[in-house]
Coordinates of C-alpha atoms in Angstrom, one line a residue:
Chain A
M1 CA 7.1 169.5 133.2
F2 CA 6.9 172.5 130.8
S3 CA 8.7 175.0 132.9
R4 CA 11.2 177.4 131.3
D5 CA 13.9 175.5 133.1
S6 CA 13.1 172.1 131.6
W7 CA 13.0 173.7 128.1
K8 CA 16.4 175.3 128.8
E9 CA 17.7 172.0 129.9
I10 CA 16.4 170.3 126.7
F11 CA 17.9 173.0 124.4
E12 CA 21.3 172.6 126.1
T13 CA 21.1 168.8 125.7
I14 CA 20.1 169.2 122.0
Q15 CA 22.9 171.8 121.4
K16 CA 25.5 169.6 122.9
N17 CA 24.5 166.3 121.2
K18 CA 24.3 167.5 117.7
L19 CA 24.8 164.2 116.0
R20 CA 22.1 162.5 117.9
T21 CA 19.7 165.3 117.3
F22 CA 20.6 165.4 113.6
L23 CA 20.0 161.6 113.3
S24 CA 16.6 161.5 114.9
G25 CA 15.5 164.8 113.2
F26 CA 16.7 163.6 109.8
T27 CA 14.7 160.3 110.1
V28 CA 11.6 162.2 110.9
A29 CA 12.0 164.9 108.3
L30 CA 12.8 162.3 105.6
G31 CA 9.8 160.2 106.6
I32 CA 7.4 163.1 106.3
F33 CA 9.1 164.5 103.2
I34 CA 8.8 161.2 101.4
F35 CA 5.2 160.9 102.5
V36 CA 4.3 164.3 101.3
V37 CA 6.1 163.9 97.9
L38 CA 4.7 160.4 97.4
Y39 CA 1.2 161.4 98.2
G40 CA 1.6 164.5 96.0
F41 CA 2.9 162.4 93.1
G42 CA -0.2 160.1 93.5
N43 CA -2.4 163.1 93.2
G44 CA -0.4 164.3 90.2
L45 CA -1.0 160.9 88.6
I46 CA -4.7 161.2 89.2
N47 CA -4.6 164.8 87.8
T48 CA -3.0 163.5 84.6
F49 CA -5.6 160.9 84.4
D50 CA -8.5 163.3 84.8
E51 CA -7.0 165.5 82.1
F52 CA -6.8 162.6 79.7
F53 CA -10.3 161.5 80.2
N54 CA -12.3 164.4 81.4
D55 CA -11.8 166.7 78.4
D56 CA -15.2 165.9 77.0
A57 CA -18.5 166.5 78.7
T58 CA -19.4 163.4 80.7
N59 CA -23.1 163.2 79.6
T60 CA -22.1 162.4 76.0
F61 CA -22.6 159.5 73.7
F62 CA -20.6 159.2 70.5
I63 CA -22.3 156.9 67.9
F64 CA -20.0 155.5 65.3
P65 CA -21.3 153.5 62.3
G66 CA -19.3 150.4 61.3
R67 CA -19.4 147.6 58.8
T68 CA -21.7 144.6 59.7
S69 CA -20.1 141.3 60.3
Q70 CA -23.3 139.2 60.3
P71 CA -26.1 138.8 57.7
Y72 CA -29.4 139.9 59.1
K73 CA -33.0 140.1 57.9
G74 CA -32.0 139.4 54.3
Y75 CA -29.1 141.9 54.3
K76 CA -25.7 140.5 53.6
S77 CA -22.8 140.7 55.9
N78 CA -19.9 143.3 55.4
R79 CA -22.4 146.1 54.7
Q80 CA -21.2 149.7 55.5
I81 CA -23.7 151.4 57.8
E82 CA -24.3 155.1 57.1
F83 CA -26.1 157.8 59.0
D84 CA -28.1 160.6 57.5
N85 CA -30.2 163.6 58.6
S86 CA -33.3 161.4 59.1
D87 CA -31.5 159.5 61.9
I88 CA -30.9 162.7 63.8
A89 CA -34.6 163.6 63.4
D90 CA -35.7 160.1 64.5
I91 CA -33.5 160.2 67.6
E92 CA -34.8 163.7 68.5
K93 CA -38.3 162.4 68.1
N94 CA -38.0 159.1 70.0
F95 CA -35.8 160.0 72.8
A96 CA -36.9 163.6 73.6
I97 CA -37.2 162.9 77.3
F98 CA -33.6 161.8 77.6
L99 CA -32.0 164.3 75.2
E100 CA -30.3 167.6 75.9
Y101 CA -29.0 168.0 72.4
V102 CA -27.9 166.0 69.4
S103 CA -25.4 166.9 66.7
P104 CA -24.1 165.3 63.6
R105 CA -20.4 165.3 62.9
V106 CA -18.8 165.3 59.5
D107 CA -15.0 165.4 59.4
R108 CA -13.0 166.4 56.3
S109 CA -9.4 167.2 56.2
G110 CA -8.0 169.6 53.6
L111 CA -5.9 172.6 52.8
V112 CA -6.9 175.9 54.5
K113 CA -5.5 179.1 53.1
Y114 CA -5.3 182.8 54.3
K115 CA -3.4 185.2 52.1
N116 CA 0.1 183.5 51.7
E117 CA -0.3 181.1 54.6
S118 CA -1.8 177.7 54.2
N119 CA -1.9 174.4 56.1
N120 CA -3.8 171.1 56.3
Y121 CA -6.4 170.9 59.0
T122 CA -9.5 168.8 59.9
T123 CA -12.7 170.8 59.3
R124 CA -15.5 169.4 61.3
G125 CA -19.1 169.9 60.2
V126 CA -21.3 170.1 63.3
S127 CA -24.5 171.7 64.6
S128 CA -24.6 174.6 67.1
S129 CA -25.0 172.3 70.1
Y130 CA -21.8 170.5 69.5
Q131 CA -20.0 173.0 71.6
Y132 CA -21.3 171.3 74.7
A133 CA -19.9 167.9 73.8
E134 CA -16.3 169.0 73.4
K135 CA -16.4 171.7 76.2
T136 CA -15.1 174.1 73.6
M137 CA -14.3 177.5 75.0
I138 CA -14.7 180.6 72.8
M139 CA -11.9 183.0 73.2
K140 CA -13.3 185.7 70.9
G141 CA -16.2 186.1 68.4
R142 CA -18.9 183.4 68.7
Y143 CA -19.7 179.8 68.1
L144 CA -22.0 178.5 65.3
N145 CA -25.7 179.2 66.0
R146 CA -29.0 177.8 64.8
K147 CA -29.3 180.4 62.1
D148 CA -25.9 179.3 60.7
I149 CA -27.2 175.7 60.5
L150 CA -30.6 176.6 59.0
N151 CA -29.2 179.0 56.4
K152 CA -26.2 176.9 55.6
T153 CA -23.9 179.9 56.1
K154 CA -20.3 179.9 55.2
H155 CA -19.1 180.7 58.7
A156 CA -16.1 179.0 60.4
V157 CA -15.0 178.9 64.0
I158 CA -11.2 178.2 64.1
G159 CA -8.9 176.8 66.7
R160 CA -6.4 178.9 68.6
L161 CA -3.5 177.3 66.8
V162 CA -5.1 177.6 63.4
E163 CA -5.4 181.3 64.1
R164 CA -1.8 181.5 65.2
D165 CA -0.5 179.5 62.1
L166 CA -2.5 181.4 59.5
F167 CA -2.9 184.9 61.0
G168 CA 0.1 185.3 63.3
I169 CA -0.6 188.4 65.2
E170 CA -3.2 189.7 62.8
E171 CA -6.9 189.9 63.7
S172 CA -8.8 186.9 62.3
I173 CA -12.4 187.7 63.1
G174 CA -14.3 188.9 60.0
E175 CA -11.5 187.8 57.6
Y176 CA -12.2 185.3 54.9
I177 CA -10.3 182.0 54.6
D178 CA -10.3 179.3 51.9
I179 CA -11.3 175.8 53.0
S180 CA -10.6 173.3 50.3
G181 CA -11.8 175.7 47.6
S182 CA -14.7 177.4 49.4
V183 CA -14.5 180.7 51.1
F184 CA -15.6 181.0 54.7
K185 CA -15.8 183.9 57.1
V186 CA -14.1 183.5 60.4
I187 CA -16.7 184.3 63.2
G188 CA -14.9 182.9 66.3
V189 CA -11.7 181.5 67.8
F190 CA -11.8 178.7 70.4
Q191 CA -9.5 176.9 72.7
D192 CA -9.7 173.4 74.1
D193 CA -8.1 171.8 77.1
A194 CA -7.4 168.5 75.3
G195 CA -4.4 170.0 73.6
D196 CA -2.8 170.9 70.3
D197 CA -4.7 168.5 68.1
E198 CA -8.1 169.8 69.2
E199 CA -6.9 173.4 68.7
R200 CA -5.8 172.7 65.1
R201 CA -9.5 172.2 64.0
L202 CA -12.1 174.3 62.3
Y203 CA -15.9 174.0 62.9
I204 CA -18.4 174.8 60.2
P205 CA -22.2 174.1 59.9
Y206 CA -22.7 170.5 58.9
T207 CA -25.5 171.7 56.6
T208 CA -23.0 173.8 54.7
R209 CA -20.6 170.8 54.4
Q210 CA -23.5 168.8 53.0
L211 CA -24.4 171.5 50.6
I212 CA -20.8 171.6 49.3
E213 CA -20.8 167.9 48.9
K214 CA -23.6 167.9 46.3
N215 CA -26.4 168.5 48.8
T216 CA -26.0 165.1 50.3
D217 CA -27.8 164.2 53.6
K218 CA -25.1 161.8 54.8
I219 CA -23.3 162.3 58.1
N220 CA -20.3 160.5 59.6
Q221 CA -21.1 160.2 63.3
I222 CA -23.8 161.3 65.8
V223 CA -22.9 163.0 69.0
L224 CA -25.6 163.5 71.6
G225 CA -25.9 164.7 75.2
F226 CA -28.4 163.3 77.7
K227 CA -29.9 165.2 80.5
P228 CA -27.6 164.8 83.6
E229 CA -30.7 164.3 85.8
I230 CA -31.2 160.7 84.5
G231 CA -28.1 159.6 86.3
Y232 CA -25.8 156.8 85.7
T233 CA -28.4 154.0 85.6
G234 CA -30.6 156.1 83.4
A235 CA -27.7 156.7 81.0
M236 CA -27.0 153.0 80.8
A237 CA -30.7 152.3 80.1
F238 CA -30.8 155.0 77.5
E239 CA -27.7 153.6 75.8
R240 CA -29.4 150.1 75.6
S241 CA -32.6 151.4 74.1
L242 CA -30.7 153.7 71.7
D243 CA -28.6 150.8 70.6
K244 CA -31.7 148.7 70.0
F245 CA -33.4 151.5 68.1
I246 CA -30.6 152.1 65.7
R247 CA -30.1 148.3 65.1
D248 CA -33.8 148.0 64.3
K249 CA -33.7 150.9 62.0
K250 CA -30.5 149.9 60.2
Y251 CA -31.2 146.2 60.2
I252 CA -28.2 145.2 62.2
S253 CA -28.2 142.0 64.2
P254 CA -28.4 142.5 68.0
D255 CA -25.3 140.3 68.3
D256 CA -23.2 142.1 65.7
R257 CA -20.5 143.9 67.5
N258 CA -19.2 145.7 64.4
G259 CA -22.4 147.2 63.0
I260 CA -22.4 150.3 65.2
Y261 CA -20.6 151.4 68.3
I262 CA -21.7 153.7 71.0
R263 CA -19.0 155.3 73.1
N264 CA -20.6 156.2 76.5
V265 CA -18.4 158.8 78.2
A266 CA -20.3 158.4 81.5
D267 CA -19.5 154.7 81.6
Q268 CA -15.9 155.3 80.7
L269 CA -15.7 158.0 83.3
K270 CA -17.0 155.6 85.9
Q271 CA -14.4 153.0 85.0
N272 CA -11.8 155.7 85.1
Q273 CA -12.9 156.9 88.5
Q274 CA -12.6 153.3 89.7
F275 CA -9.1 153.1 88.3
A276 CA -8.2 156.4 89.9
G277 CA -9.7 155.1 93.2
V278 CA -7.4 152.0 93.0
L279 CA -4.5 154.3 92.2
Q280 CA -5.3 156.4 95.2
M281 CA -5.5 153.3 97.4
I282 CA -2.1 152.1 96.3
V283 CA -0.6 155.5 96.9
G284 CA -2.3 155.7 100.3
F285 CA -0.9 152.2 101.1
V286 CA 2.7 153.2 100.2
A287 CA 2.4 156.5 102.0
F288 CA 1.1 154.6 105.1
G289 CA 4.1 152.3 104.9
T290 CA 6.4 155.3 104.8
I291 CA 4.8 156.6 108.0
I292 CA 5.2 153.2 109.7
A293 CA 8.8 153.1 108.6
G294 CA 9.3 156.6 110.0
I295 CA 7.8 155.5 113.3
I296 CA 10.0 152.5 113.5
G297 CA 13.0 154.7 112.6
I298 CA 12.3 157.1 115.5
G299 CA 11.7 154.1 117.8
N300 CA 15.1 152.7 116.9
I301 CA 16.8 156.0 117.5
M302 CA 15.1 156.5 120.8
V303 CA 16.2 153.0 122.0
F304 CA 19.7 154.0 120.9
V305 CA 19.5 157.4 122.6
V306 CA 18.3 155.9 125.9
K307 CA 21.0 153.2 125.7
E308 CA 23.6 155.9 125.1
R309 CA 22.4 158.0 128.0
T310 CA 21.9 155.2 130.5
K311 CA 24.9 156.2 132.6
E312 CA 24.0 159.9 132.4
L313 CA 20.5 159.0 133.6
G314 CA 22.0 157.0 136.4
I315 CA 24.0 160.0 137.5
R316 CA 20.9 162.2 137.3
K317 CA 19.0 159.7 139.4
A318 CA 21.7 159.6 142.0
L319 CA 21.5 163.4 142.2
G320 CA 17.8 163.2 142.7
A321 CA 16.0 162.9 139.4
T322 CA 12.6 161.3 139.8
P323 CA 11.5 158.6 137.2
R324 CA 8.9 161.2 136.0
S325 CA 11.6 163.8 135.3
V326 CA 13.7 161.2 133.5
I327 CA 10.8 160.2 131.3
G328 CA 9.9 163.8 130.8
T329 CA 13.5 164.8 129.8
I330 CA 13.7 162.1 127.1
L331 CA 10.1 162.4 125.9
L332 CA 10.1 166.2 125.7
E333 CA 13.4 166.1 123.8
S334 CA 12.1 163.5 121.3
V335 CA 8.7 165.2 120.8
F336 CA 10.5 168.6 120.3
I337 CA 12.9 167.2 117.7
T338 CA 10.1 165.3 116.0
T339 CA 7.9 168.3 115.9
V340 CA 10.5 170.7 114.5
S341 CA 11.9 168.3 112.0
G342 CA 8.5 166.9 111.1
I343 CA 7.2 170.4 110.2
F344 CA 10.5 171.1 108.4
G345 CA 10.1 167.9 106.3
M346 CA 6.5 168.6 105.6
L347 CA 7.2 172.2 104.4
L348 CA 10.1 171.0 102.3
G349 CA 7.9 168.4 100.7
I350 CA 5.1 170.9 100.0
A351 CA 7.7 173.4 98.6
L352 CA 9.1 170.7 96.3
L353 CA 5.6 169.7 95.1
S354 CA 4.5 173.2 94.4
S355 CA 7.8 174.0 92.6
L356 CA 7.3 171.0 90.3
G357 CA 4.0 172.1 88.7
D358 CA 4.0 170.7 85.1
T359 CA 7.7 169.8 84.8
L360 CA 7.0 166.1 85.3
K361 CA 4.2 165.9 82.8
D362 CA 6.2 163.5 80.7
F363 CA 6.1 161.0 83.6
F364 CA 2.3 161.4 83.8
I365 CA 2.5 163.6 86.9
T366 CA 0.7 166.9 86.6
N367 CA 0.5 169.6 89.3
P368 CA 1.3 167.2 92.2
Y369 CA -0.2 168.5 95.5
I370 CA -1.1 167.4 98.9
N371 CA -3.9 169.1 100.9
M372 CA -2.7 170.8 104.0
G373 CA -5.1 168.7 106.2
T374 CA -3.5 165.4 105.1
A375 CA 0.0 166.7 105.5
I376 CA -0.6 168.0 109.0
F377 CA -2.5 164.9 110.0
A378 CA 0.4 162.7 108.9
T379 CA 2.9 164.9 110.7
V380 CA 0.8 164.8 113.9
I381 CA 0.5 161.0 113.7
L382 CA 4.2 160.7 113.3
I383 CA 4.9 163.0 116.2
F384 CA 2.4 161.1 118.4
F385 CA 3.7 157.7 117.6
G386 CA 7.3 159.0 117.7
G387 CA 6.6 160.2 121.2
L388 CA 5.0 156.8 122.1
A389 CA 8.1 155.0 120.6
G390 CA 10.2 157.2 122.8
Y391 CA 8.1 156.6 125.9
I392 CA 8.7 152.9 126.0
P393 CA 12.5 152.9 126.3
A394 CA 12.3 156.1 128.5
R395 CA 10.1 154.3 130.9
R396 CA 12.4 151.3 131.0
A397 CA 15.3 153.7 131.6
A398 CA 13.5 155.3 134.4
K399 CA 12.9 151.9 136.0
I400 CA 16.6 150.8 136.0
K401 CA 18.1 150.9 139.4
P402 CA 20.6 153.8 139.6
I403 CA 23.4 151.5 140.7
V404 CA 22.9 149.4 137.5
A405 CA 22.7 152.5 135.3
L406 CA 25.9 153.9 136.9
R407 CA 27.8 150.7 136.2
D408 CA 26.9 151.1 132.5
E409 CA 29.8 152.1 130.3
Chain B
M1 CA 22.2 160.2 161.9
I2 CA 22.5 156.7 160.4
E3 CA 21.2 153.6 162.1
I4 CA 21.5 150.2 160.7
K5 CA 20.2 147.0 162.2
D6 CA 20.9 143.5 161.0
L7 CA 21.3 144.4 157.3
H8 CA 21.4 141.5 154.8
K9 CA 22.0 141.6 151.1
S10 CA 22.6 138.9 148.6
Y11 CA 23.0 138.9 144.8
K12 CA 21.8 136.2 142.5
M13 CA 24.5 135.0 140.1
G14 CA 22.7 132.6 137.9
S15 CA 21.6 129.7 140.1
N16 CA 24.0 130.6 142.9
S17 CA 23.2 133.3 145.5
L18 CA 26.1 135.4 146.7
H19 CA 25.5 136.6 150.3
V20 CA 27.4 139.9 150.4
L21 CA 26.2 141.5 153.6
K22 CA 25.5 139.1 156.5
G23 CA 24.0 141.2 159.3
I24 CA 25.5 144.6 159.6
N25 CA 24.8 146.7 162.7
F26 CA 26.2 150.2 163.1
T27 CA 25.4 153.8 163.8
V28 CA 26.9 157.0 162.6
D29 CA 26.4 160.3 164.5
E30 CA 26.2 163.7 163.0
G31 CA 29.6 165.2 162.2
E32 CA 31.5 161.9 162.0
L33 CA 34.0 161.1 159.3
V34 CA 33.9 157.4 158.9
A35 CA 36.1 155.2 156.7
I36 CA 34.6 151.9 155.6
M37 CA 37.5 149.5 154.9
G38 CA 37.9 146.1 153.5
S39 CA 39.4 144.1 150.7
S40 CA 37.5 143.8 147.4
G41 CA 34.4 141.6 147.8
S42 CA 34.0 142.4 151.5
G43 CA 30.8 144.2 150.8
K44 CA 31.9 147.8 151.5
S45 CA 30.6 149.3 148.2
T46 CA 27.3 147.4 148.5
L47 CA 26.9 148.8 152.0
L48 CA 27.5 152.3 150.8
N49 CA 25.1 151.9 147.9
I50 CA 22.4 150.7 150.3
L51 CA 23.1 153.7 152.6
G52 CA 22.9 155.9 149.5
M53 CA 19.5 154.4 148.4
L54 CA 21.1 153.4 145.1
D55 CA 20.4 149.8 146.0
V56 CA 18.0 148.1 148.5
A57 CA 18.7 145.7 151.2
D58 CA 17.0 142.3 151.4
S59 CA 16.2 142.6 155.1
G60 CA 17.1 144.7 158.1
E61 CA 16.4 148.2 159.3
Y62 CA 17.8 151.5 158.0
N63 CA 17.0 154.8 159.6
L64 CA 18.4 158.0 158.0
D65 CA 18.0 161.1 160.2
N66 CA 15.2 159.2 162.1
V67 CA 13.4 158.4 158.9
P68 CA 12.9 154.7 158.2
I69 CA 14.1 153.9 154.7
K70 CA 11.8 151.0 153.7
N71 CA 9.6 150.0 150.8
M72 CA 10.3 153.2 149.0
N73 CA 9.2 153.8 145.4
E74 CA 11.7 155.2 143.0
T75 CA 10.1 158.7 143.1
K76 CA 10.3 158.9 146.9
A77 CA 13.9 157.5 146.9
A78 CA 14.9 160.1 144.3
Q79 CA 13.6 162.9 146.5
Y80 CA 15.4 161.5 149.6
R81 CA 18.6 161.1 147.7
N82 CA 18.3 164.7 146.5
K83 CA 17.5 166.1 149.9
F84 CA 19.6 163.9 152.3
L85 CA 22.5 162.5 150.3
G86 CA 25.5 163.6 148.4
F87 CA 27.6 161.2 146.3
V88 CA 31.2 161.2 145.3
F89 CA 32.3 158.4 143.0
Q90 CA 35.6 156.8 142.1
S91 CA 35.0 157.6 138.4
F92 CA 33.7 161.1 139.2
N93 CA 30.5 160.6 137.1
L94 CA 30.3 164.1 135.8
I95 CA 28.0 164.7 132.9
N96 CA 30.5 165.2 130.1
Y97 CA 28.6 167.6 128.0
K98 CA 27.9 170.0 130.8
T99 CA 30.4 172.5 132.2
A100 CA 31.7 172.3 135.7
L101 CA 29.2 174.9 136.8
E102 CA 26.3 173.1 135.2
N103 CA 27.3 169.9 136.8
V104 CA 27.4 171.4 140.2
A105 CA 24.0 173.1 139.6
L106 CA 22.3 169.9 138.6
P107 CA 21.1 168.7 142.0
L108 CA 19.8 172.2 142.6
Y109 CA 17.8 171.8 139.4
Y110 CA 16.2 168.7 140.8
Q111 CA 15.4 170.7 144.0
R112 CA 13.6 173.2 141.8
V113 CA 15.8 176.0 142.8
G114 CA 15.5 179.0 140.4
R115 CA 18.0 179.4 137.7
K116 CA 19.7 182.5 139.0
E117 CA 20.0 181.2 142.6
R118 CA 21.2 177.9 141.2
Q119 CA 24.1 179.5 139.4
E120 CA 25.1 181.6 142.3
K121 CA 25.0 178.7 144.7
A122 CA 26.9 176.4 142.3
L123 CA 29.6 179.1 141.9
K124 CA 29.9 179.5 145.6
Y125 CA 30.6 175.7 146.0
L126 CA 33.0 175.7 143.1
D127 CA 34.8 178.6 144.8
Q128 CA 35.0 176.5 148.0
V129 CA 36.8 173.7 146.2
G130 CA 39.0 176.3 144.5
L131 CA 37.7 175.9 141.0
K132 CA 35.9 179.2 140.4
E133 CA 38.1 179.9 137.5
W134 CA 37.2 176.6 135.8
A135 CA 33.4 177.1 136.0
E136 CA 32.9 177.2 132.3
H137 CA 35.2 174.3 131.4
L138 CA 33.9 170.9 130.4
P139 CA 35.0 167.8 132.4
N140 CA 37.4 166.6 129.8
E141 CA 39.3 169.8 130.1
L142 CA 39.9 169.2 133.8
S143 CA 42.5 167.0 135.6
G144 CA 41.4 164.0 137.6
G145 CA 41.8 165.9 140.9
Q146 CA 39.9 168.8 139.5
K147 CA 37.1 166.5 138.3
Q148 CA 36.8 165.0 141.8
R149 CA 36.7 168.4 143.3
V150 CA 33.9 169.4 140.9
A151 CA 32.1 166.1 142.0
I152 CA 32.5 167.1 145.7
A153 CA 31.2 170.5 145.0
R154 CA 28.2 168.9 143.2
A155 CA 27.6 166.6 146.2
M156 CA 27.8 169.5 148.6
A157 CA 25.6 171.9 146.5
A158 CA 22.4 170.1 147.6
E159 CA 23.5 170.6 151.2
P160 CA 22.9 167.0 152.1
K161 CA 22.8 165.5 155.6
V162 CA 25.3 162.8 154.7
L163 CA 28.1 162.8 152.1
L164 CA 28.9 159.3 150.7
A165 CA 32.2 158.8 148.9
D166 CA 33.0 155.5 147.1
E167 CA 36.8 155.3 146.7
P168 CA 37.0 159.0 146.1
T169 CA 40.8 158.8 145.7
G170 CA 40.9 155.5 143.8
A171 CA 41.6 157.1 140.4
L172 CA 44.0 159.7 141.7
D173 CA 47.8 159.8 142.5
S174 CA 48.8 160.3 146.1
T175 CA 49.4 164.1 146.0
T176 CA 46.0 164.7 144.4
S177 CA 44.5 162.1 146.8
Y178 CA 45.7 164.1 149.8
E179 CA 44.4 167.4 148.3
V180 CA 41.0 165.7 147.9
M181 CA 41.2 164.3 151.5
D182 CA 42.1 167.8 152.7
L183 CA 39.0 169.1 151.1
I184 CA 36.9 166.4 152.6
Q185 CA 38.4 167.0 156.1
K186 CA 37.6 170.7 155.8
I187 CA 34.0 169.9 154.8
N188 CA 33.8 167.6 157.8
D189 CA 35.2 170.4 160.0
Q190 CA 32.1 172.4 159.1
G191 CA 30.0 169.7 160.8
N192 CA 29.0 167.6 157.8
T193 CA 28.7 163.8 158.2
I194 CA 30.8 161.9 155.7
L195 CA 31.3 158.2 155.0
I196 CA 34.2 157.1 152.8
V197 CA 34.7 153.7 151.3
T198 CA 38.4 153.0 150.7
H199 CA 40.9 150.2 150.8
E200 CA 43.9 152.5 151.3
Q201 CA 45.1 152.6 154.9
D202 CA 46.6 156.2 154.6
I203 CA 43.3 157.5 153.4
A204 CA 41.4 155.7 156.2
N205 CA 43.8 157.2 158.7
M206 CA 42.7 160.6 157.7
C207 CA 39.2 159.8 159.0
K208 CA 38.0 159.9 162.6
R209 CA 36.7 156.3 162.7
I210 CA 37.5 153.2 160.8
V211 CA 34.9 150.4 160.2
H212 CA 36.6 147.2 158.9
L213 CA 34.5 144.8 156.9
K214 CA 35.4 141.3 156.0
D215 CA 33.2 138.7 154.2
G216 CA 30.0 140.7 154.9
V217 CA 30.4 141.3 158.6
I218 CA 32.0 144.1 160.6
I219 CA 35.2 142.7 162.2
E220 CA 36.5 145.9 163.7
D221 CA 35.0 149.4 164.5
K222 CA 37.3 151.8 166.2
K223 CA 37.8 155.6 166.7
I224 CA 41.3 156.8 165.7
K225 CA 43.3 159.9 165.9
Q226 CA 42.9 161.8 162.7
V227 CA 45.9 162.4 160.4
R228 CA 45.5 165.9 158.8
A229 CA 46.0 165.8 155.1
Q230 CA 47.1 169.5 155.1
Q231 CA 50.6 168.5 156.1
Y232 CA 51.1 166.5 152.9
V233 CA 49.7 169.0 150.5

């Protein structure tokens, strides 16, 4: 069946029936191409998704104070909740077994000046462990350390874009900048995946900020990281007891939804992953449909091909073609065309995906890709079922009596 | 060479059954040139198709070269057709996307003859029908007579025991018809057994024996003095 002669015969048939070859090849190539591109777009969508939500470390809680909406234990409603340094100490004391780190956060926005350049930025007062929460990457210099916090040093870590805005191409490390009237020494430059807004920030020790603000001990928010070992259920339990602890301490009703708010990144991540999973399922379903449509397409063309060749097959049978060789001729031809054009469509799709990169980011598609295994699997499936779809009409053609086939016009 | 005993064949046309062959008995010896004559509907083409294993009889015996042709599956029938029989059709039935040479070589392909030998043999037979120069032409570049000569070369290429021709001159004008008949006579002179279905008396007269069919039975079977086609060419 696979002798050199039968291949030669097939190549001749293909060469001399260009339209037919083109039609069936085109269907297959298009089917695989659409599959690859669609699947790649699905992955690109998931990529965008991950980028949106996975910028921060996943073992992180953000605790935001609010304004109470219910009276509780003698306190009136509509009371502003505030955090101070003692809350940090209490959390560290009571939840030591869950905690990896805890950091306050005090945001102030104001004018930052260097020589003749100036601009408005958010300056964030944090402790040295805050770096883990935001997954901040240090490009040069260093981040804040414990000594900076303890000694209330006037050190600042500036964002990549802050450096670019104020310093241009000049070296920033060791230079002094003016933050809302106080002079700080630049000790480090960072970058952050989350984008421009994050990189237009400055980090200073929260203790320094408190010192500047008349030695207050107030803080805006608390950011903490739990030990990853406690897992998802552990994190949820930790969140509940932390919530209860703060409500008890600050006299907030357990039912008051506005008193405080804990943002649990792990919980959000789980929901996001579920959403991404649904997305992947939808994409998979559509891609599966494309493959089915492709198979039906080849099936149709094969029926047409066999119909068109009925008379020729009759002549061949009269000249001594066995049913096996009739089936073989049709099948080998269809599998050959399907394989070549399937691989062509697959490569074309992959080429398109890799050339896109970030260009479709506005449409929420980032770095679309398909892993080779999936692409090849889909192609093989299409070839296999394409062959099967060709086999059925081929077998019917082989069964037609030569005299009937010869009469066909 | 061919032995037929009490051959019956009927076609179902909806609820009716059309009895086409009603008990045919005849024998053909090696080297004969037989014309099967009859008006349309007499069953002559059906008989030829059964002889060519393109169709099967309902009942009766058929021996080809002392091999009983009975209850054959399609694969076996295909092999027998390839080995024993050559066909020439009224409408030529050449494969239109293959050149004359490729058409002639096709039965040899199914005999699993090697490519080179196939080409040589095919060219030899094309030369015999006088179309060596036309080997690389496609059927639609040939005239009717040339097409039929290619078809005859194709039928002969497999070196069959019996050549079956169904109205081989039906689509040709008389001059071309005589050229084709001349070719057939020459092939017969080499000792090949040939059966021709025709309804033209002058074509039949160029054979050595005429079998007359009417309404599914043989009404006349006689040997005649052959008219040579050469003199009309």
